[in-house]
Amino acid sequence: MAVGKVTFSKVEREKLAEILWLLNWISVVTGTILFGLGLFLRVEIHKWQEVMSEQGILYVPHMLITTGLAACCINFFGGKICLDCADTNKFLRWKLVMMPYIICTFFFTSCVLAGALMCYGIRSQMEESLFMGLRNAMRYYKDTDTPGRCNLKRTVDLLQIQFQCCGNTGYRDWFQIQWISSRYLDMGSSAVVDRMRSNVEGKYLMDGVPFSCCSTFSPWPCIQHHLSTSSTQDEKSQQLNLWRRGCQQALLDHYTGIMQSIGLTVLLIWLFELLVLTGVRYLQTAMENVLRLGDPESESDGWILENSLAETARSNFNIIKNLGKCYQVDDDPNINVPTAAPEEELPSQQVQVLVTS
């Protein structure tokens, strides 16, 4: 029994073809939106790519960009097909193209759904990428004279000021690394030398943070150093001196909000494309049944699947199974044809040699 069987008159088939022509052109616009969303996400990721690890999330915007371009091409071609399918004579030109077109549209629609799911399922990978990238950026914060790292200090400072954050997971992350370059340390000072000797790796560690961690809402001058003393502990409790949130969480919230908005938009586009795909399938089956009946004026049935889901799956499985049997040796029609033995061919070869000599 057919799944989703609907009967169409000639007027209804023509009206369906016109509606699908319009929907395909709207799909071209939605494809442009997908392309634009992918570009927007690519630019947003590129802004802070220096504080992300190499295991980035660039495949998501690339997926959206590719899918958007495919949507524009497929739906532009589909609009022409649907418009011609209103006429039985013109449908004959596209009859062999309809099924490959529907398969390509189904694959493209699945890619749109995959893009939407990626936007919602990438949070954990993004969290790991930000943690590792921020850790490395803070480690090289002081290397302003090293090629390839000279802009990291500026990037981290802009990040902490713009997102009102400090450190990777918190301001205390700065206590564990040397973020002041050795060029600015007074190596003649005994206090500096003793601090570096007290560290196993010979680093100059201190309970201080860069200026970009200072809160702009603080009513008093920012206290950046000696943050572990009791006098500054009371001021820190007021949460006005330094930014309390870590930059990993700040960037994660920023990208999560963008991803959720883009994911919702892509999901709506997927539902719209699924509607277009369903309509094209109805139009294809209805027009093919008109050709079988031989009367363009008669009513015809259209459906999504000609048989039930179980029967369709069984039929496709049998087709694949039979294709595999075509390459088996047992089915070779020449398998039982006798061939001459090598010993029997030898005398004839000798005779030929004697004659030629």
CSV table of C-alpha atoms in Angstrom, one decimal:
chain,number,residue,atom,x,y,z
A,1,MET,CA,0.0,0.0,0.0
A,2,ALA,CA,1.3,3.4,-1.0
A,3,VAL,CA,2.5,5.8,1.8
A,4,GLY,CA,0.8,9.3,1.7
A,5,LYS,CA,-1.4,8.6,-1.3
A,6,VAL,CA,-3.2,11.6,-2.6
A,7,THR,CA,-5.4,12.0,-5.8
A,8,PHE,CA,-4.7,15.0,-8.0
A,9,SER,CA,-6.8,16.5,-10.8
A,10,LYS,CA,-5.3,18.2,-13.7
A,11,VAL,CA,-5.9,21.7,-12.2
A,12,GLU,CA,-4.4,20.5,-8.9
A,13,ARG,CA,-1.3,19.2,-10.6
A,14,GLU,CA,-0.8,22.5,-12.4
A,15,LYS,CA,-1.4,24.4,-9.2
A,16,LEU,CA,1.1,22.2,-7.4
A,17,ALA,CA,3.7,22.7,-10.1
A,18,GLU,CA,3.3,26.5,-9.8
A,19,ILE,CA,3.6,26.5,-6.0
A,20,LEU,CA,6.7,24.3,-6.2
A,21,TRP,CA,8.2,26.7,-8.7
A,22,LEU,CA,7.7,29.6,-6.3
A,23,LEU,CA,8.9,27.5,-3.3
A,24,ASN,CA,12.1,26.6,-5.2
A,25,TRP,CA,12.9,30.3,-5.8
A,26,ILE,CA,12.3,30.9,-2.1
A,27,SER,CA,14.7,28.1,-1.4
A,28,VAL,CA,17.3,29.9,-3.5
A,29,VAL,CA,16.9,32.8,-1.0
A,30,THR,CA,17.2,30.4,2.0
A,31,GLY,CA,20.3,28.9,0.4
A,32,THR,CA,21.7,32.4,0.3
A,33,ILE,CA,20.9,32.8,3.9
A,34,LEU,CA,22.7,29.6,4.7
A,35,PHE,CA,25.7,30.8,2.8
A,36,GLY,CA,25.6,34.1,4.7
A,37,LEU,CA,25.3,32.4,8.1
A,38,GLY,CA,28.3,30.3,7.3
A,39,LEU,CA,30.4,33.3,6.3
A,40,PHE,CA,29.2,35.2,9.5
A,41,LEU,CA,30.2,32.2,11.7
A,42,ARG,CA,33.5,31.9,9.9
A,43,VAL,CA,34.3,35.6,10.5
A,44,GLU,CA,33.3,35.3,14.2
A,45,ILE,CA,35.6,32.3,14.7
A,46,HIS,CA,38.4,34.0,12.8
A,47,LYS,CA,38.3,37.0,15.2
A,48,TRP,CA,39.5,34.9,18.2
A,49,GLN,CA,41.2,32.0,16.3
A,50,GLU,CA,44.5,32.8,18.0
A,51,VAL,CA,43.1,31.7,21.3
A,52,MET,CA,41.7,28.4,20.0
A,53,SER,CA,43.6,25.2,19.4
A,54,GLU,CA,44.1,23.7,16.0
A,55,GLN,CA,41.2,21.4,16.7
A,56,GLY,CA,38.8,24.2,15.8
A,57,ILE,CA,35.2,24.3,14.7
A,58,LEU,CA,35.8,25.5,11.2
A,59,TYR,CA,34.1,22.5,9.6
A,60,VAL,CA,30.7,23.9,10.8
A,61,PRO,CA,30.9,27.2,8.9
A,62,HIS,CA,32.4,25.4,5.9
A,63,MET,CA,29.5,22.9,6.0
A,64,LEU,CA,27.0,25.8,6.0
A,65,ILE,CA,28.8,27.6,3.2
A,66,THR,CA,28.9,24.5,1.0
A,67,THR,CA,25.3,23.6,1.8
A,68,GLY,CA,24.1,27.1,1.0
A,69,LEU,CA,25.8,27.1,-2.4
A,70,ALA,CA,24.4,23.7,-3.2
A,71,ALA,CA,20.9,24.9,-2.2
A,72,CYS,CA,21.1,27.8,-4.6
A,73,CYS,CA,22.2,25.6,-7.5
A,74,ILE,CA,19.7,22.7,-6.8
A,75,ASN,CA,16.7,24.9,-6.2
A,76,PHE,CA,17.4,27.1,-9.2
A,77,PHE,CA,17.5,24.0,-11.4
A,78,GLY,CA,14.4,22.6,-9.5
A,79,GLY,CA,12.4,25.7,-10.3
A,80,LYS,CA,12.8,25.1,-14.0
A,81,ILE,CA,11.8,21.4,-13.7
A,82,CYS,CA,8.7,22.1,-11.6
A,83,LEU,CA,7.5,24.8,-14.0
A,84,ASP,CA,7.8,22.5,-17.0
A,85,CYS,CA,6.1,19.6,-15.1
A,86,ALA,CA,2.8,21.4,-15.3
A,87,ASP,CA,2.6,20.3,-19.0
A,88,THR,CA,2.6,16.6,-19.8
A,89,ASN,CA,4.6,17.0,-23.0
A,90,LYS,CA,7.3,19.0,-21.2
A,91,PHE,CA,7.4,16.5,-18.4
A,92,LEU,CA,8.6,13.8,-20.8
A,93,ARG,CA,11.8,15.8,-21.2
A,94,TRP,CA,12.5,15.7,-17.4
A,95,LYS,CA,11.1,12.2,-16.7
A,96,LEU,CA,14.5,10.5,-16.5
A,97,VAL,CA,15.9,13.5,-14.5
A,98,MET,CA,13.3,13.7,-11.8
A,99,MET,CA,14.4,10.7,-9.7
A,100,PRO,CA,18.1,11.7,-9.7
A,101,TYR,CA,17.0,15.3,-8.9
A,102,ILE,CA,14.9,14.0,-6.0
A,103,ILE,CA,17.8,11.9,-4.7
A,104,CYS,CA,20.2,14.9,-4.8
A,105,THR,CA,17.6,17.0,-3.1
A,106,PHE,CA,17.1,14.4,-0.4
A,107,PHE,CA,20.9,14.2,0.2
A,108,PHE,CA,21.1,18.0,0.3
A,109,THR,CA,18.2,18.2,2.8
A,110,SER,CA,20.0,15.7,5.0
A,111,CYS,CA,23.1,17.9,4.9
A,112,VAL,CA,21.0,20.8,6.1
A,113,LEU,CA,19.8,18.8,9.0
A,114,ALA,CA,23.3,17.6,9.8
A,115,GLY,CA,24.4,21.3,9.8
A,116,ALA,CA,21.7,22.2,12.3
A,117,LEU,CA,22.7,19.3,14.6
A,118,MET,CA,26.3,20.3,14.4
A,119,CYS,CA,25.5,23.7,15.7
A,120,TYR,CA,23.9,22.2,18.7
A,121,GLY,CA,26.3,19.4,19.3
A,122,ILE,CA,29.7,21.2,19.0
A,123,ARG,CA,29.7,22.8,22.5
A,124,SER,CA,32.0,20.1,24.1
A,125,GLN,CA,34.5,20.3,21.3
A,126,MET,CA,34.5,24.1,21.4
A,127,GLU,CA,35.0,24.0,25.1
A,128,GLU,CA,38.1,21.9,24.8
A,129,SER,CA,39.4,24.0,21.9
A,130,LEU,CA,39.1,27.2,23.9
A,131,PHE,CA,40.7,25.7,27.0
A,132,MET,CA,43.8,24.5,25.1
A,133,GLY,CA,44.0,27.6,23.0
A,134,LEU,CA,43.7,30.1,25.9
A,135,ARG,CA,46.2,28.1,27.9
A,136,ASN,CA,48.8,28.4,25.1
A,137,ALA,CA,48.0,32.1,24.5
A,138,MET,CA,48.5,32.9,28.2
A,139,ARG,CA,51.8,30.9,28.2
A,140,TYR,CA,53.1,33.0,25.3
A,141,TYR,CA,51.6,36.3,26.5
A,142,LYS,CA,55.1,37.6,27.4
A,143,ASP,CA,56.7,36.7,24.0
A,144,THR,CA,56.1,40.0,22.3
A,145,ASP,CA,59.4,39.9,20.5
A,146,THR,CA,59.0,36.3,19.2
A,147,PRO,CA,57.8,35.9,15.5
A,148,GLY,CA,54.4,34.4,15.4
A,149,ARG,CA,53.6,35.3,19.0
A,150,CYS,CA,54.1,39.0,19.0
A,151,ASN,CA,50.4,39.8,18.7
A,152,LEU,CA,49.2,37.4,21.3
A,153,LYS,CA,49.5,39.9,24.1
A,154,ARG,CA,47.3,42.4,22.3
A,155,THR,CA,44.8,39.7,21.4
A,156,VAL,CA,44.5,38.4,25.0
A,157,ASP,CA,44.2,42.0,26.4
A,158,LEU,CA,41.5,42.8,23.9
A,159,LEU,CA,39.7,39.6,24.8
A,160,GLN,CA,39.7,40.3,28.5
A,161,ILE,CA,38.6,43.9,28.1
A,162,GLN,CA,35.9,43.2,25.5
A,163,PHE,CA,34.4,40.1,27.2
A,164,GLN,CA,35.1,41.4,30.8
A,165,CYS,CA,36.9,38.2,31.7
A,166,CYS,CA,40.3,37.2,33.2
A,167,GLY,CA,42.4,34.2,32.7
A,168,ASN,CA,41.3,30.9,31.3
A,169,THR,CA,39.0,29.6,34.0
A,170,GLY,CA,39.6,32.5,36.4
A,171,TYR,CA,42.1,35.3,37.4
A,172,ARG,CA,44.2,32.8,39.5
A,173,ASP,CA,45.4,31.2,36.3
A,174,TRP,CA,47.8,34.1,35.9
A,175,PHE,CA,49.5,33.1,39.2
A,176,GLN,CA,50.7,29.8,37.6
A,177,ILE,CA,52.6,31.3,34.6
A,178,GLN,CA,55.2,33.9,34.0
A,179,TRP,CA,53.4,36.6,32.1
A,180,ILE,CA,56.0,39.3,32.5
A,181,SER,CA,58.9,39.2,30.0
A,182,SER,CA,62.4,38.7,31.4
A,183,ARG,CA,63.4,41.8,29.5
A,184,TYR,CA,61.5,43.9,32.0
A,185,LEU,CA,62.8,42.2,35.1
A,186,ASP,CA,65.6,43.7,37.2
A,187,MET,CA,68.0,40.8,37.4
A,188,GLY,CA,70.2,42.8,39.8
A,189,SER,CA,67.4,42.8,42.4
A,190,SER,CA,67.8,40.1,45.0
A,191,ALA,CA,64.0,39.8,45.4
A,192,VAL,CA,63.6,39.0,41.6
A,193,VAL,CA,66.5,36.5,41.7
A,194,ASP,CA,65.2,34.8,44.8
A,195,ARG,CA,61.7,34.5,43.4
A,196,MET,CA,63.1,32.9,40.2
A,197,ARG,CA,65.3,30.5,42.2
A,198,SER,CA,62.4,29.4,44.3
A,199,ASN,CA,60.6,28.1,41.2
A,200,VAL,CA,61.6,24.7,39.9
A,201,GLU,CA,61.5,25.8,36.3
A,202,GLY,CA,63.2,29.1,37.0
A,203,LYS,CA,60.1,31.2,36.2
A,204,TYR,CA,59.1,34.5,37.7
A,205,LEU,CA,55.7,33.7,39.2
A,206,MET,CA,53.7,36.3,41.1
A,207,ASP,CA,50.2,36.7,42.5
A,208,GLY,CA,49.3,39.4,40.0
A,209,VAL,CA,47.4,39.8,36.8
A,210,PRO,CA,47.7,42.0,33.6
A,211,PHE,CA,46.0,45.4,33.5
A,212,SER,CA,43.3,44.1,31.2
A,213,CYS,CA,41.8,42.0,34.1
A,214,CYS,CA,40.9,45.2,35.9
A,215,SER,CA,37.2,45.9,36.2
A,216,THR,CA,36.0,49.2,34.7
A,217,PHE,CA,33.3,49.4,37.4
A,218,SER,CA,35.7,49.5,40.3
A,219,PRO,CA,35.3,52.7,42.3
A,220,TRP,CA,39.0,52.7,43.4
A,221,PRO,CA,42.3,52.2,41.5
A,222,CYS,CA,42.8,48.7,40.3
A,223,ILE,CA,44.9,46.4,42.5
A,224,GLN,CA,46.8,44.0,40.2
A,225,HIS,CA,49.6,42.7,42.5
A,226,HIS,CA,49.8,41.0,45.8
A,227,LEU,CA,46.2,39.7,45.4
A,228,SER,CA,46.8,36.8,47.9
A,229,THR,CA,47.2,39.1,50.9
A,230,SER,CA,44.4,39.5,53.4
A,231,SER,CA,44.1,43.3,52.7
A,232,THR,CA,43.1,42.8,49.1
A,233,GLN,CA,41.0,39.7,49.8
A,234,ASP,CA,38.3,41.9,51.4
A,235,GLU,CA,38.3,44.1,48.3
A,236,LYS,CA,38.1,41.1,46.0
A,237,SER,CA,35.0,39.8,47.8
A,238,GLN,CA,33.2,42.9,46.6
A,239,GLN,CA,33.8,41.7,43.0
A,240,LEU,CA,34.6,45.1,41.8
A,241,ASN,CA,38.3,45.1,41.4
A,242,LEU,CA,38.9,42.3,38.8
A,243,TRP,CA,36.8,40.5,36.3
A,244,ARG,CA,35.7,37.2,37.9
A,245,ARG,CA,34.6,35.2,34.9
A,246,GLY,CA,37.1,33.1,33.0
A,247,CYS,CA,37.6,33.9,29.3
A,248,GLN,CA,36.9,30.3,28.4
A,249,GLN,CA,33.4,30.5,29.8
A,250,ALA,CA,32.9,34.0,28.3
A,251,LEU,CA,33.9,32.9,24.8
A,252,LEU,CA,32.0,29.6,25.2
A,253,ASP,CA,28.8,31.5,26.1
A,254,HIS,CA,29.4,33.9,23.2
A,255,TYR,CA,29.8,31.2,20.6
A,256,THR,CA,27.0,29.0,22.1
A,257,GLY,CA,24.5,31.9,21.7
A,258,ILE,CA,25.6,32.3,18.0
A,259,MET,CA,25.4,28.6,17.4
A,260,GLN,CA,22.0,28.2,18.9
A,261,SER,CA,20.6,31.1,16.8
A,262,ILE,CA,22.2,29.7,13.6
A,263,GLY,CA,21.1,26.2,14.5
A,264,LEU,CA,17.5,27.3,14.9
A,265,THR,CA,17.5,29.1,11.6
A,266,VAL,CA,19.1,26.2,9.8
A,267,LEU,CA,16.5,23.8,11.4
A,268,LEU,CA,13.6,26.0,10.1
A,269,ILE,CA,15.3,26.0,6.6
A,270,TRP,CA,15.5,22.2,6.8
A,271,LEU,CA,11.8,21.9,7.5
A,272,PHE,CA,11.0,24.2,4.6
A,273,GLU,CA,13.3,22.2,2.3
A,274,LEU,CA,11.6,19.0,3.5
A,275,LEU,CA,8.3,20.5,2.5
A,276,VAL,CA,9.6,21.3,-1.0
A,277,LEU,CA,11.0,17.8,-1.4
A,278,THR,CA,7.7,16.2,-0.4
A,279,GLY,CA,5.8,18.4,-2.9
A,280,VAL,CA,8.3,17.5,-5.7
A,281,ARG,CA,7.9,13.8,-5.0
A,282,TYR,CA,4.1,14.1,-5.2
A,283,LEU,CA,4.4,16.0,-8.5
A,284,GLN,CA,6.7,13.3,-9.9
A,285,THR,CA,4.6,10.3,-9.1
A,286,ALA,CA,1.3,12.1,-10.1
A,287,MET,CA,2.7,13.0,-13.5
A,288,GLU,CA,4.2,9.5,-14.1
A,289,ASN,CA,0.8,8.0,-13.3
A,290,VAL,CA,-0.8,10.4,-15.9
A,291,LEU,CA,1.6,9.0,-18.5
A,292,ARG,CA,0.6,5.4,-17.6
A,293,LEU,CA,-3.1,6.3,-17.9
A,294,GLY,CA,-2.5,8.0,-21.2
A,295,ASP,CA,-5.1,10.7,-20.6
A,296,PRO,CA,-3.7,14.1,-19.6
A,297,GLU,CA,-7.1,15.3,-18.4
A,298,SER,CA,-7.7,12.4,-16.0
A,299,GLU,CA,-7.0,12.3,-12.3
A,300,SER,CA,-3.9,10.6,-11.0
A,301,ASP,CA,-2.5,9.4,-7.7
A,302,GLY,CA,0.6,10.7,-6.1
A,303,TRP,CA,2.5,9.3,-3.2
A,304,ILE,CA,5.7,9.5,-1.1
A,305,LEU,CA,6.5,5.8,-1.3
A,306,GLU,CA,4.8,3.4,-3.7
A,307,ASN,CA,4.9,0.6,-1.1
A,308,SER,CA,5.1,0.6,2.7
A,309,LEU,CA,8.3,1.3,4.5
A,310,ALA,CA,9.0,-2.4,5.2
A,311,GLU,CA,8.3,-3.4,1.6
A,312,THR,CA,10.4,-0.6,0.2
A,313,ALA,CA,13.3,-1.5,2.4
A,314,ARG,CA,13.0,-5.2,1.5
A,315,SER,CA,12.9,-4.3,-2.2
A,316,ASN,CA,15.9,-2.1,-2.1
A,317,PHE,CA,17.8,-4.8,-0.1
A,318,ASN,CA,17.0,-7.4,-2.7
A,319,ILE,CA,18.2,-5.1,-5.5
A,320,ILE,CA,21.5,-4.6,-3.7
A,321,LYS,CA,21.7,-8.3,-3.1
A,322,ASN,CA,21.1,-9.2,-6.7
A,323,LEU,CA,23.7,-6.6,-7.8
A,324,GLY,CA,26.2,-8.4,-5.6
A,325,LYS,CA,25.4,-11.8,-7.2
A,326,CYS,CA,26.1,-10.4,-10.7
A,327,TYR,CA,29.9,-10.5,-9.9
A,328,GLN,CA,30.0,-14.0,-8.5
A,329,VAL,CA,31.8,-16.7,-10.6
A,330,ASP,CA,29.0,-19.2,-10.3
A,331,ASP,CA,26.8,-17.1,-12.5
A,332,ASP,CA,29.3,-17.1,-15.4
A,333,PRO,CA,27.6,-18.8,-18.4
A,334,ASN,CA,30.9,-20.0,-19.6
A,335,ILE,CA,31.8,-21.7,-16.4
A,336,ASN,CA,31.1,-25.3,-17.7
A,337,VAL,CA,32.6,-24.9,-21.1
A,338,PRO,CA,35.5,-27.5,-21.4
A,339,THR,CA,38.9,-26.2,-22.3
A,340,ALA,CA,41.8,-28.1,-23.9
A,341,ALA,CA,44.4,-29.5,-21.5
A,342,PRO,CA,48.0,-28.2,-21.8
A,343,GLU,CA,49.2,-31.7,-22.7
A,344,GLU,CA,46.8,-31.8,-25.6
A,345,GLU,CA,47.9,-28.5,-27.0
A,346,LEU,CA,51.5,-29.4,-27.1
A,347,PRO,CA,51.6,-31.7,-30.2
A,348,SER,CA,49.7,-29.1,-32.3
A,349,GLN,CA,52.3,-26.5,-31.3
A,350,GLN,CA,55.1,-28.9,-32.3
A,351,VAL,CA,53.5,-29.5,-35.7
A,352,GLN,CA,53.3,-25.8,-36.3
A,353,VAL,CA,56.9,-25.4,-35.5
A,354,LEU,CA,57.9,-28.2,-37.9
A,355,VAL,CA,55.9,-26.8,-40.8
A,356,THR,CA,57.3,-23.3,-40.4
A,357,SER,CA,60.8,-24.7,-40.3
